[in-house]
PDB file of C-alpha atoms and ligand atoms in Angstrom:
ATOM      1  CA  UNK A   1      -4.188  37.483 -13.718  1.00 98.00           C
ATOM      2  CA  UNK A   2      -5.965  34.301 -14.619  1.00 98.00           C
ATOM      3  CA  UNK A   3      -4.550  30.900 -13.706  1.00 98.00           C
ATOM      4  CA  UNK A   4      -6.067  28.063 -15.722  1.00 98.00           C
ATOM      5  CA  UNK A   5      -5.534  24.472 -14.585  1.00 98.00           C
ATOM      6  CA  UNK A   6      -6.417  21.485 -16.761  1.00 98.00           C
ATOM      7  CA  UNK A   7      -7.881  18.713 -14.625  1.00 97.00           C
ATOM      8  CA  UNK A   8      -8.174  16.282 -17.551  1.00 97.00           C
ATOM      9  CA  UNK A   9     -10.712  15.852 -20.388  1.00 98.00           C
ATOM     10  CA  UNK A  10     -12.915  19.004 -20.360  1.00 98.00           C
ATOM     11  CA  UNK A  11     -12.487  19.735 -16.646  1.00 98.00           C
ATOM     12  CA  UNK A  12     -10.870  23.103 -15.919  1.00 98.00           C
ATOM     13  CA  UNK A  13     -10.235  25.229 -12.838  1.00 98.00           C
ATOM     14  CA  UNK A  14      -9.891  29.007 -13.155  1.00 98.00           C
ATOM     15  CA  UNK A  15      -8.685  31.303 -10.397  1.00 98.00           C
ATOM     16  CA  UNK A  16      -7.825  34.998 -10.241  1.00 98.00           C
ATOM     17  CA  UNK A  17      -6.026  34.325  -6.946  1.00 98.00           C
ATOM     18  CA  UNK A  18      -9.131  35.031  -4.899  1.00 98.00           C
ATOM     19  CA  UNK A  19     -12.124  33.288  -6.497  1.00 98.00           C
ATOM     20  CA  UNK A  20     -12.473  29.813  -7.935  1.00 98.00           C
ATOM     21  CA  UNK A  21     -14.421  28.568 -10.937  1.00 98.00           C
ATOM     22  CA  UNK A  22     -14.782  24.984 -12.154  1.00 98.00           C
ATOM     23  CA  UNK A  23     -15.978  24.059 -15.647  1.00 98.00           C
ATOM     24  CA  UNK A  24     -17.348  20.593 -16.506  1.00 98.00           C
ATOM     25  CA  UNK A  25     -15.856  19.102 -13.317  1.00 98.00           C
ATOM     26  CA  UNK A  26     -15.637  15.388 -14.116  1.00 98.00           C
ATOM     27  CA  UNK A  27     -13.297  13.767 -11.594  1.00 98.00           C
ATOM     28  CA  UNK A  28     -14.944  10.496 -10.507  1.00 97.00           C
ATOM     29  CA  UNK A  29     -14.421   7.871 -13.222  1.00 96.00           C
ATOM     30  CA  UNK A  30     -12.334  10.206 -15.408  1.00 97.00           C
ATOM     31  CA  UNK A  31      -9.316   8.139 -16.479  1.00 95.00           C
ATOM     32  CA  UNK A  32      -7.244  11.283 -17.092  1.00 95.00           C
ATOM     33  CA  UNK A  33      -8.385  13.216 -14.019  1.00 94.00           C
ATOM     34  CA  UNK A  34      -5.838  14.931 -11.875  1.00 87.00           C
ATOM     35  CA  UNK A  35      -7.236  15.939  -8.525  1.00 88.00           C
ATOM     36  CA  UNK A  36     -10.409  15.008  -6.716  1.00 93.00           C
ATOM     37  CA  UNK A  37     -13.712  16.833  -6.422  1.00 94.00           C
ATOM     38  CA  UNK A  38     -13.180  17.998  -2.842  1.00 94.00           C
ATOM     39  CA  UNK A  39      -9.503  19.020  -3.109  1.00 93.00           C
ATOM     40  CA  UNK A  40     -10.408  22.700  -3.067  1.00 96.00           C
ATOM     41  CA  UNK A  41     -10.700  25.064  -0.092  1.00 96.00           C
ATOM     42  CA  UNK A  42     -13.300  27.060  -1.942  1.00 98.00           C
ATOM     43  CA  UNK A  43     -15.340  26.882  -5.129  1.00 98.00           C
ATOM     44  CA  UNK A  44     -17.471  29.905  -6.028  1.00 98.00           C
ATOM     45  CA  UNK A  45     -19.120  28.887  -9.288  1.00 98.00           C
ATOM     46  CA  UNK A  46     -19.496  25.875 -11.565  1.00 98.00           C
ATOM     47  CA  UNK A  47     -20.216  26.197 -15.296  1.00 98.00           C
ATOM     48  CA  UNK A  48     -21.616  23.237 -17.208  1.00 98.00           C
ATOM     49  CA  UNK A  49     -21.742  22.964 -20.994  1.00 98.00           C
ATOM     50  CA  UNK A  50     -24.126  20.004 -21.328  1.00 98.00           C
ATOM     51  CA  UNK A  51     -25.612  16.972 -19.603  1.00 98.00           C
ATOM     52  CA  UNK A  52     -23.266  14.234 -20.771  1.00 98.00           C
ATOM     53  CA  UNK A  53     -21.623  12.365 -17.907  1.00 97.00           C
ATOM     54  CA  UNK A  54     -18.081  13.364 -18.891  1.00 98.00           C
ATOM     55  CA  UNK A  55     -19.129  17.018 -18.319  1.00 98.00           C
ATOM     56  CA  UNK A  56     -21.769  16.954 -15.573  1.00 98.00           C
ATOM     57  CA  UNK A  57     -19.325  14.797 -13.631  1.00 98.00           C
ATOM     58  CA  UNK A  58     -19.222  15.636  -9.918  1.00 98.00           C
ATOM     59  CA  UNK A  59     -20.864  19.045 -10.340  1.00 98.00           C
ATOM     60  CA  UNK A  60     -23.875  18.344  -8.116  1.00 98.00           C
ATOM     61  CA  UNK A  61     -21.791  17.048  -5.194  1.00 98.00           C
ATOM     62  CA  UNK A  62     -19.312  19.918  -5.561  1.00 98.00           C
ATOM     63  CA  UNK A  63     -22.149  22.450  -5.605  1.00 98.00           C
ATOM     64  CA  UNK A  64     -23.572  21.008  -2.382  1.00 98.00           C
ATOM     65  CA  UNK A  65     -20.218  20.806  -0.612  1.00 98.00           C
ATOM     66  CA  UNK A  66     -19.109  24.386  -1.425  1.00 98.00           C
ATOM     67  CA  UNK A  67     -22.539  26.038  -1.726  1.00 98.00           C
ATOM     68  CA  UNK A  68     -21.425  26.990  -5.228  1.00 98.00           C
ATOM     69  CA  UNK A  69     -24.111  27.722  -7.797  1.00 98.00           C
ATOM     70  CA  UNK A  70     -24.166  25.805 -11.071  1.00 98.00           C
ATOM     71  CA  UNK A  71     -24.761  27.858 -14.214  1.00 98.00           C
ATOM     72  CA  UNK A  72     -25.893  25.681 -17.098  1.00 98.00           C
ATOM     73  CA  UNK A  73     -28.412  25.572 -19.939  1.00 98.00           C
ATOM     74  CA  UNK A  74     -31.813  26.004 -18.255  1.00 98.00           C
ATOM     75  CA  UNK A  75     -33.042  22.395 -18.349  1.00 98.00           C
ATOM     76  CA  UNK A  76     -29.694  21.087 -17.106  1.00 98.00           C
ATOM     77  CA  UNK A  77     -29.724  23.628 -14.268  1.00 98.00           C
ATOM     78  CA  UNK A  78     -33.197  22.392 -13.273  1.00 98.00           C
ATOM     79  CA  UNK A  79     -31.934  18.787 -13.429  1.00 98.00           C
ATOM     80  CA  UNK A  80     -29.169  19.750 -10.974  1.00 98.00           C
ATOM     81  CA  UNK A  81     -31.540  21.712  -8.744  1.00 98.00           C
ATOM     82  CA  UNK A  82     -33.854  18.687  -8.423  1.00 98.00           C
ATOM     83  CA  UNK A  83     -30.843  16.797  -7.084  1.00 98.00           C
ATOM     84  CA  UNK A  84     -30.069  19.419  -4.415  1.00 98.00           C
ATOM     85  CA  UNK A  85     -27.606  21.743  -6.165  1.00 98.00           C
ATOM     86  CA  UNK A  86     -27.935  25.515  -6.080  1.00 98.00           C
ATOM     87  CA  UNK A  87     -28.234  26.980  -9.550  1.00 98.00           C
ATOM     88  CA  UNK A  88     -27.986  30.204 -11.506  1.00 97.00           C
ATOM     89  CA  UNK A  89     -30.586  30.172 -14.268  1.00 93.00           C
ATOM     90  CA  UNK A  90     -29.602  31.252 -17.746  1.00 97.00           C
ATOM     91  CA  UNK A  91     -29.774  30.181 -21.370  1.00 98.00           C
ATOM     92  CA  UNK A  92     -28.165  30.777 -24.757  1.00 98.00           C
ATOM     93  CA  UNK A  93     -27.350  34.400 -25.515  1.00 98.00           C
ATOM     94  CA  UNK A  94     -27.650  35.377 -21.858  1.00 98.00           C
ATOM     95  CA  UNK A  95     -24.842  36.767 -19.745  1.00 98.00           C
ATOM     96  CA  UNK A  96     -24.620  36.471 -15.974  1.00 98.00           C
ATOM     97  CA  UNK A  97     -22.487  38.697 -13.798  1.00 98.00           C
ATOM     98  CA  UNK A  98     -20.943  37.292 -10.632  1.00 97.00           C
ATOM     99  CA  UNK A  99     -18.772  39.331  -8.283  1.00 95.00           C
ATOM    100  CA  UNK A 100     -15.574  37.936  -9.795  1.00 98.00           C
ATOM    101  CA  UNK A 101     -16.502  37.042 -13.389  1.00 98.00           C
ATOM    102  CA  UNK A 102     -19.064  37.209 -16.148  1.00 98.00           C
ATOM    103  CA  UNK A 103     -20.225  34.251 -18.219  1.00 98.00           C
ATOM    104  CA  UNK A 104     -22.076  34.577 -21.520  1.00 98.00           C
ATOM    105  CA  UNK A 105     -23.665  31.434 -22.882  1.00 98.00           C
ATOM    106  CA  UNK A 106     -23.003  30.841 -26.572  1.00 98.00           C
ATOM    107  CA  UNK A 107     -23.908  28.121 -29.051  1.00 98.00           C
ATOM    108  CA  UNK A 108     -22.218  24.773 -29.520  1.00 98.00           C
ATOM    109  CA  UNK A 109     -23.017  22.124 -32.095  1.00 98.00           C
ATOM    110  CA  UNK A 110     -23.325  18.901 -30.126  1.00 98.00           C
ATOM    111  CA  UNK A 111     -26.105  17.054 -28.245  1.00 97.00           C
ATOM    112  CA  UNK A 112     -27.149  16.991 -24.616  1.00 97.00           C
ATOM    113  CA  UNK A 113     -28.985  14.559 -22.379  1.00 97.00           C
ATOM    114  CA  UNK A 114     -28.298  12.770 -19.133  1.00 97.00           C
ATOM    115  CA  UNK A 115     -28.004   9.237 -20.474  1.00 94.00           C
ATOM    116  CA  UNK A 116     -28.707   6.556 -17.919  1.00 90.00           C
ATOM    117  CA  UNK A 117     -31.121   3.673 -18.526  1.00 90.00           C
ATOM    118  CA  UNK A 118     -33.038   6.172 -20.616  1.00 92.00           C
ATOM    119  CA  UNK A 119     -32.077   9.668 -21.640  1.00 94.00           C
ATOM    120  CA  UNK A 120     -33.255  12.737 -19.734  1.00 96.00           C
ATOM    121  CA  UNK A 121     -33.366  15.950 -21.768  1.00 96.00           C
ATOM    122  CA  UNK A 122     -30.940  18.539 -20.432  1.00 97.00           C
ATOM    123  CA  UNK A 123     -31.362  21.431 -22.863  1.00 97.00           C
ATOM    124  CA  UNK A 124     -29.080  22.426 -25.708  1.00 98.00           C
ATOM    125  CA  UNK A 125     -25.307  22.196 -25.302  1.00 98.00           C
ATOM    126  CA  UNK A 126     -23.341  25.430 -25.006  1.00 98.00           C
ATOM    127  CA  UNK A 127     -20.038  27.179 -24.746  1.00 98.00           C
ATOM    128  CA  UNK A 128     -19.163  30.240 -22.649  1.00 98.00           C
ATOM    129  CA  UNK A 129     -17.387  33.541 -23.063  1.00 98.00           C
ATOM    130  CA  UNK A 130     -15.883  34.073 -19.622  1.00 98.00           C
ATOM    131  CA  UNK A 131     -14.287  37.262 -18.317  1.00 98.00           C
ATOM    132  CA  UNK A 132     -12.235  36.739 -15.198  1.00 98.00           C
ATOM    133  CA  UNK A 133      -8.987  38.108 -13.808  1.00 98.00           C
ATOM    134  CA  UNK A 134      -8.853  40.710 -16.575  1.00 98.00           C
ATOM    135  CA  UNK A 135      -8.853  38.038 -19.316  1.00 98.00           C
ATOM    136  CA  UNK A 136     -11.488  36.899 -21.770  1.00 98.00           C
ATOM    137  CA  UNK A 137     -11.794  33.201 -22.548  1.00 99.00           C
ATOM    138  CA  UNK A 138     -13.912  31.451 -25.161  1.00 99.00           C
ATOM    139  CA  UNK A 139     -14.603  27.968 -23.767  1.00 99.00           C
ATOM    140  CA  UNK A 140     -16.319  26.246 -26.682  1.00 98.00           C
ATOM    141  CA  UNK A 141     -17.615  23.141 -24.901  1.00 98.00           C
ATOM    142  CA  UNK A 142     -17.982  19.943 -26.922  1.00 98.00           C
ATOM    143  CA  UNK A 143     -18.676  21.092 -30.438  1.00 98.00           C
ATOM    144  CA  UNK A 144     -18.291  20.623 -34.143  1.00 98.00           C
ATOM    145  CA  UNK A 145     -16.771  23.397 -36.216  1.00 98.00           C
ATOM    146  CA  UNK A 146     -19.404  26.026 -37.072  1.00 98.00           C
ATOM    147  CA  UNK A 147     -19.286  29.382 -38.838  1.00 98.00           C
ATOM    148  CA  UNK A 148     -20.560  31.575 -36.010  1.00 98.00           C
ATOM    149  CA  UNK A 149     -17.294  31.007 -34.160  1.00 98.00           C
ATOM    150  CA  UNK A 150     -15.984  33.727 -36.493  1.00 98.00           C
ATOM    151  CA  UNK A 151     -18.674  36.064 -35.178  1.00 98.00           C
ATOM    152  CA  UNK A 152     -17.708  35.303 -31.572  1.00 98.00           C
ATOM    153  CA  UNK A 153     -14.107  36.075 -32.463  1.00 98.00           C
ATOM    154  CA  UNK A 154     -15.041  39.410 -34.049  1.00 98.00           C
ATOM    155  CA  UNK A 155     -17.498  40.491 -31.347  1.00 98.00           C
ATOM    156  CA  UNK A 156     -15.756  39.212 -28.249  1.00 98.00           C
ATOM    157  CA  UNK A 157     -12.061  39.174 -29.200  1.00 98.00           C
ATOM    158  CA  UNK A 158     -11.144  36.523 -26.629  1.00 98.00           C
ATOM    159  CA  UNK A 159      -7.447  36.230 -25.767  1.00 98.00           C
ATOM    160  CA  UNK A 160      -7.748  32.577 -24.877  1.00 99.00           C
ATOM    161  CA  UNK A 161      -9.741  29.817 -26.562  1.00 99.00           C
ATOM    162  CA  UNK A 162     -10.267  26.383 -24.998  1.00 99.00           C
ATOM    163  CA  UNK A 163     -11.565  23.797 -27.472  1.00 98.00           C
ATOM    164  CA  UNK A 164     -11.892  20.074 -28.120  1.00 98.00           C
ATOM    165  CA  UNK A 165      -9.506  18.389 -30.546  1.00 98.00           C
ATOM    166  CA  UNK A 166     -10.198  14.712 -29.874  1.00 98.00           C
ATOM    167  CA  UNK A 167     -12.415  13.898 -32.850  1.00 98.00           C
ATOM    168  CA  UNK A 168     -15.196  11.266 -32.933  1.00 98.00           C
ATOM    169  CA  UNK A 169     -17.571  13.169 -30.579  1.00 98.00           C
ATOM    170  CA  UNK A 170     -16.245  16.668 -31.343  1.00 98.00           C
ATOM    171  CA  UNK A 171     -13.918  18.491 -33.705  1.00 98.00           C
ATOM    172  CA  UNK A 172     -10.657  16.767 -34.451  1.00 98.00           C
ATOM    173  CA  UNK A 173      -7.306  18.563 -34.782  1.00 98.00           C
ATOM    174  CA  UNK A 174      -7.841  19.855 -38.333  1.00 98.00           C
ATOM    175  CA  UNK A 175     -11.269  21.384 -37.693  1.00 98.00           C
ATOM    176  CA  UNK A 176     -10.046  22.694 -34.339  1.00 98.00           C
ATOM    177  CA  UNK A 177      -7.201  24.490 -36.082  1.00 98.00           C
ATOM    178  CA  UNK A 178      -9.741  26.044 -38.495  1.00 98.00           C
ATOM    179  CA  UNK A 179     -11.863  27.122 -35.497  1.00 98.00           C
ATOM    180  CA  UNK A 180      -8.839  28.800 -33.935  1.00 98.00           C
ATOM    181  CA  UNK A 181      -8.199  30.582 -37.231  1.00 98.00           C
ATOM    182  CA  UNK A 182     -11.756  31.982 -37.194  1.00 98.00           C
ATOM    183  CA  UNK A 183     -11.556  33.220 -33.608  1.00 98.00           C
ATOM    184  CA  UNK A 184      -7.907  34.359 -33.699  1.00 98.00           C
ATOM    185  CA  UNK A 185      -7.121  34.228 -29.978  1.00 98.00           C
ATOM    186  CA  UNK A 186      -3.567  34.736 -28.656  1.00 98.00           C
ATOM    187  CA  UNK A 187      -3.580  31.336 -27.001  1.00 98.00           C
ATOM    188  CA  UNK A 188      -5.455  28.090 -27.718  1.00 98.00           C
ATOM    189  CA  UNK A 189      -5.719  25.338 -25.106  1.00 98.00           C
ATOM    190  CA  UNK A 190      -6.763  21.915 -26.465  1.00 98.00           C
ATOM    191  CA  UNK A 191      -9.051  19.599 -24.506  1.00 98.00           C
ATOM    192  CA  UNK A 192     -11.172  16.448 -24.890  1.00 98.00           C
ATOM    193  CA  UNK A 193      -8.337  14.265 -26.225  1.00 98.00           C
ATOM    194  CA  UNK A 194      -6.391  11.306 -24.874  1.00 96.00           C
ATOM    195  CA  UNK A 195      -9.049  10.374 -22.300  1.00 96.00           C
ATOM    196  CA  UNK A 196     -10.359   7.382 -24.235  1.00 95.00           C
ATOM    197  CA  UNK A 197      -8.572   5.182 -26.771  1.00 95.00           C
ATOM    198  CA  UNK A 198     -11.000   6.239 -29.467  1.00 95.00           C
ATOM    199  CA  UNK A 199      -9.961   9.915 -29.231  1.00 96.00           C
ATOM    200  CA  UNK A 200      -6.908  11.648 -30.683  1.00 95.00           C
ATOM    201  CA  UNK A 201      -4.127  10.752 -28.259  1.00 96.00           C
ATOM    202  CA  UNK A 202      -1.949  13.871 -28.325  1.00 96.00           C
ATOM    203  CA  UNK A 203      -2.100  17.579 -29.114  1.00 97.00           C
ATOM    204  CA  UNK A 204       0.899  17.371 -31.447  1.00 97.00           C
ATOM    205  CA  UNK A 205      -0.938  17.605 -34.768  1.00 97.00           C
ATOM    206  CA  UNK A 206      -3.134  20.432 -33.440  1.00 98.00           C
ATOM    207  CA  UNK A 207      -0.104  22.389 -32.236  1.00 98.00           C
ATOM    208  CA  UNK A 208       1.648  21.744 -35.551  1.00 98.00           C
ATOM    209  CA  UNK A 209      -1.351  23.065 -37.480  1.00 97.00           C
ATOM    210  CA  UNK A 210      -1.086  26.361 -35.567  1.00 98.00           C
ATOM    211  CA  UNK A 211       2.609  26.888 -36.274  1.00 97.00           C
ATOM    212  CA  UNK A 212       3.099  30.140 -38.156  1.00 94.00           C
ATOM    213  CA  UNK A 213      -0.366  31.444 -37.209  1.00 96.00           C
ATOM    214  CA  UNK A 214      -0.996  34.313 -34.770  1.00 95.00           C
ATOM    215  CA  UNK A 215      -2.147  31.836 -32.115  1.00 98.00           C
ATOM    216  CA  UNK A 216       0.105  29.918 -29.765  1.00 98.00           C
ATOM    217  CA  UNK A 217      -1.030  26.415 -28.779  1.00 98.00           C
ATOM    218  CA  UNK A 218      -0.790  25.882 -25.027  1.00 98.00           C
ATOM    219  CA  UNK A 219      -1.138  22.121 -24.566  1.00 98.00           C
ATOM    220  CA  UNK A 220      -1.504  21.323 -20.876  1.00 98.00           C
ATOM    221  CA  UNK A 221      -1.056  17.844 -19.439  1.00 97.00           C
ATOM    222  CA  UNK A 222      -3.677  16.882 -16.838  1.00 97.00           C
ATOM    223  CA  UNK A 223      -2.695  18.638 -13.604  1.00 96.00           C
ATOM    224  CA  UNK A 224      -0.773  21.401 -15.392  1.00 97.00           C
ATOM    225  CA  UNK A 225      -1.571  25.104 -15.173  1.00 98.00           C
ATOM    226  CA  UNK A 226      -0.871  28.189 -17.245  1.00 98.00           C
ATOM    227  CA  UNK A 227      -1.086  31.747 -15.964  1.00 98.00           C
ATOM    228  CA  UNK A 228      -2.135  34.537 -18.295  1.00 98.00           C
TER     229      UNK A 228
HETATM  230 NI1   NI B   1     -20.629  15.534 -24.925  1.00 64.20          NI
HETATM  231 MN1   MN B   2     -17.702  15.117 -24.005  1.00 64.20          MN
END
């Protein structure tokens, strides 16, 4: 069993009923956030896809509070470690095993830096293939459409794909529907839409594009969960 909760934007919580994983946990300042960073009794692991603020979010504070390691592209992990977080080092192509899940880091076509007054390099952006609760999930991270998604679909056969549909900074609904077609999961959960005015405001056109395909769109509102 894997229960996936959408916390808004690209922020997701996974639990198998015993262990707790957060991905890109942006709560503070997230206009679509449901929940707060310290709402949890327990967090066991945090996965980060890249160093942009809307993904790094509250990860460092959450790591400190729960003694939860952050797995991230190497330079981003070091960035977090310098700020007091515990980290699990890895990089693209690598797979880490934890006692309740595995996470394989895969490519994403995007950019990555912690942008403040300047921009601090935080490695290359990534996605993850996550196995937890007997399910396999392809979490693409912020990305454009790219051809190797087809390879991930063929090699990994994920049941669930979580992908951005908002456009402007990532794939929009049409490219996202093509990405789903290449990976062919049973379920596709859209993310990275509706948070800002500039992004696609609903998942309707994405869901419509999947009608008649072998994949069911599971559009979650912030705060909603789905159990697989
Ligand atoms: Ni980004
Ligand atoms: Mn983003």
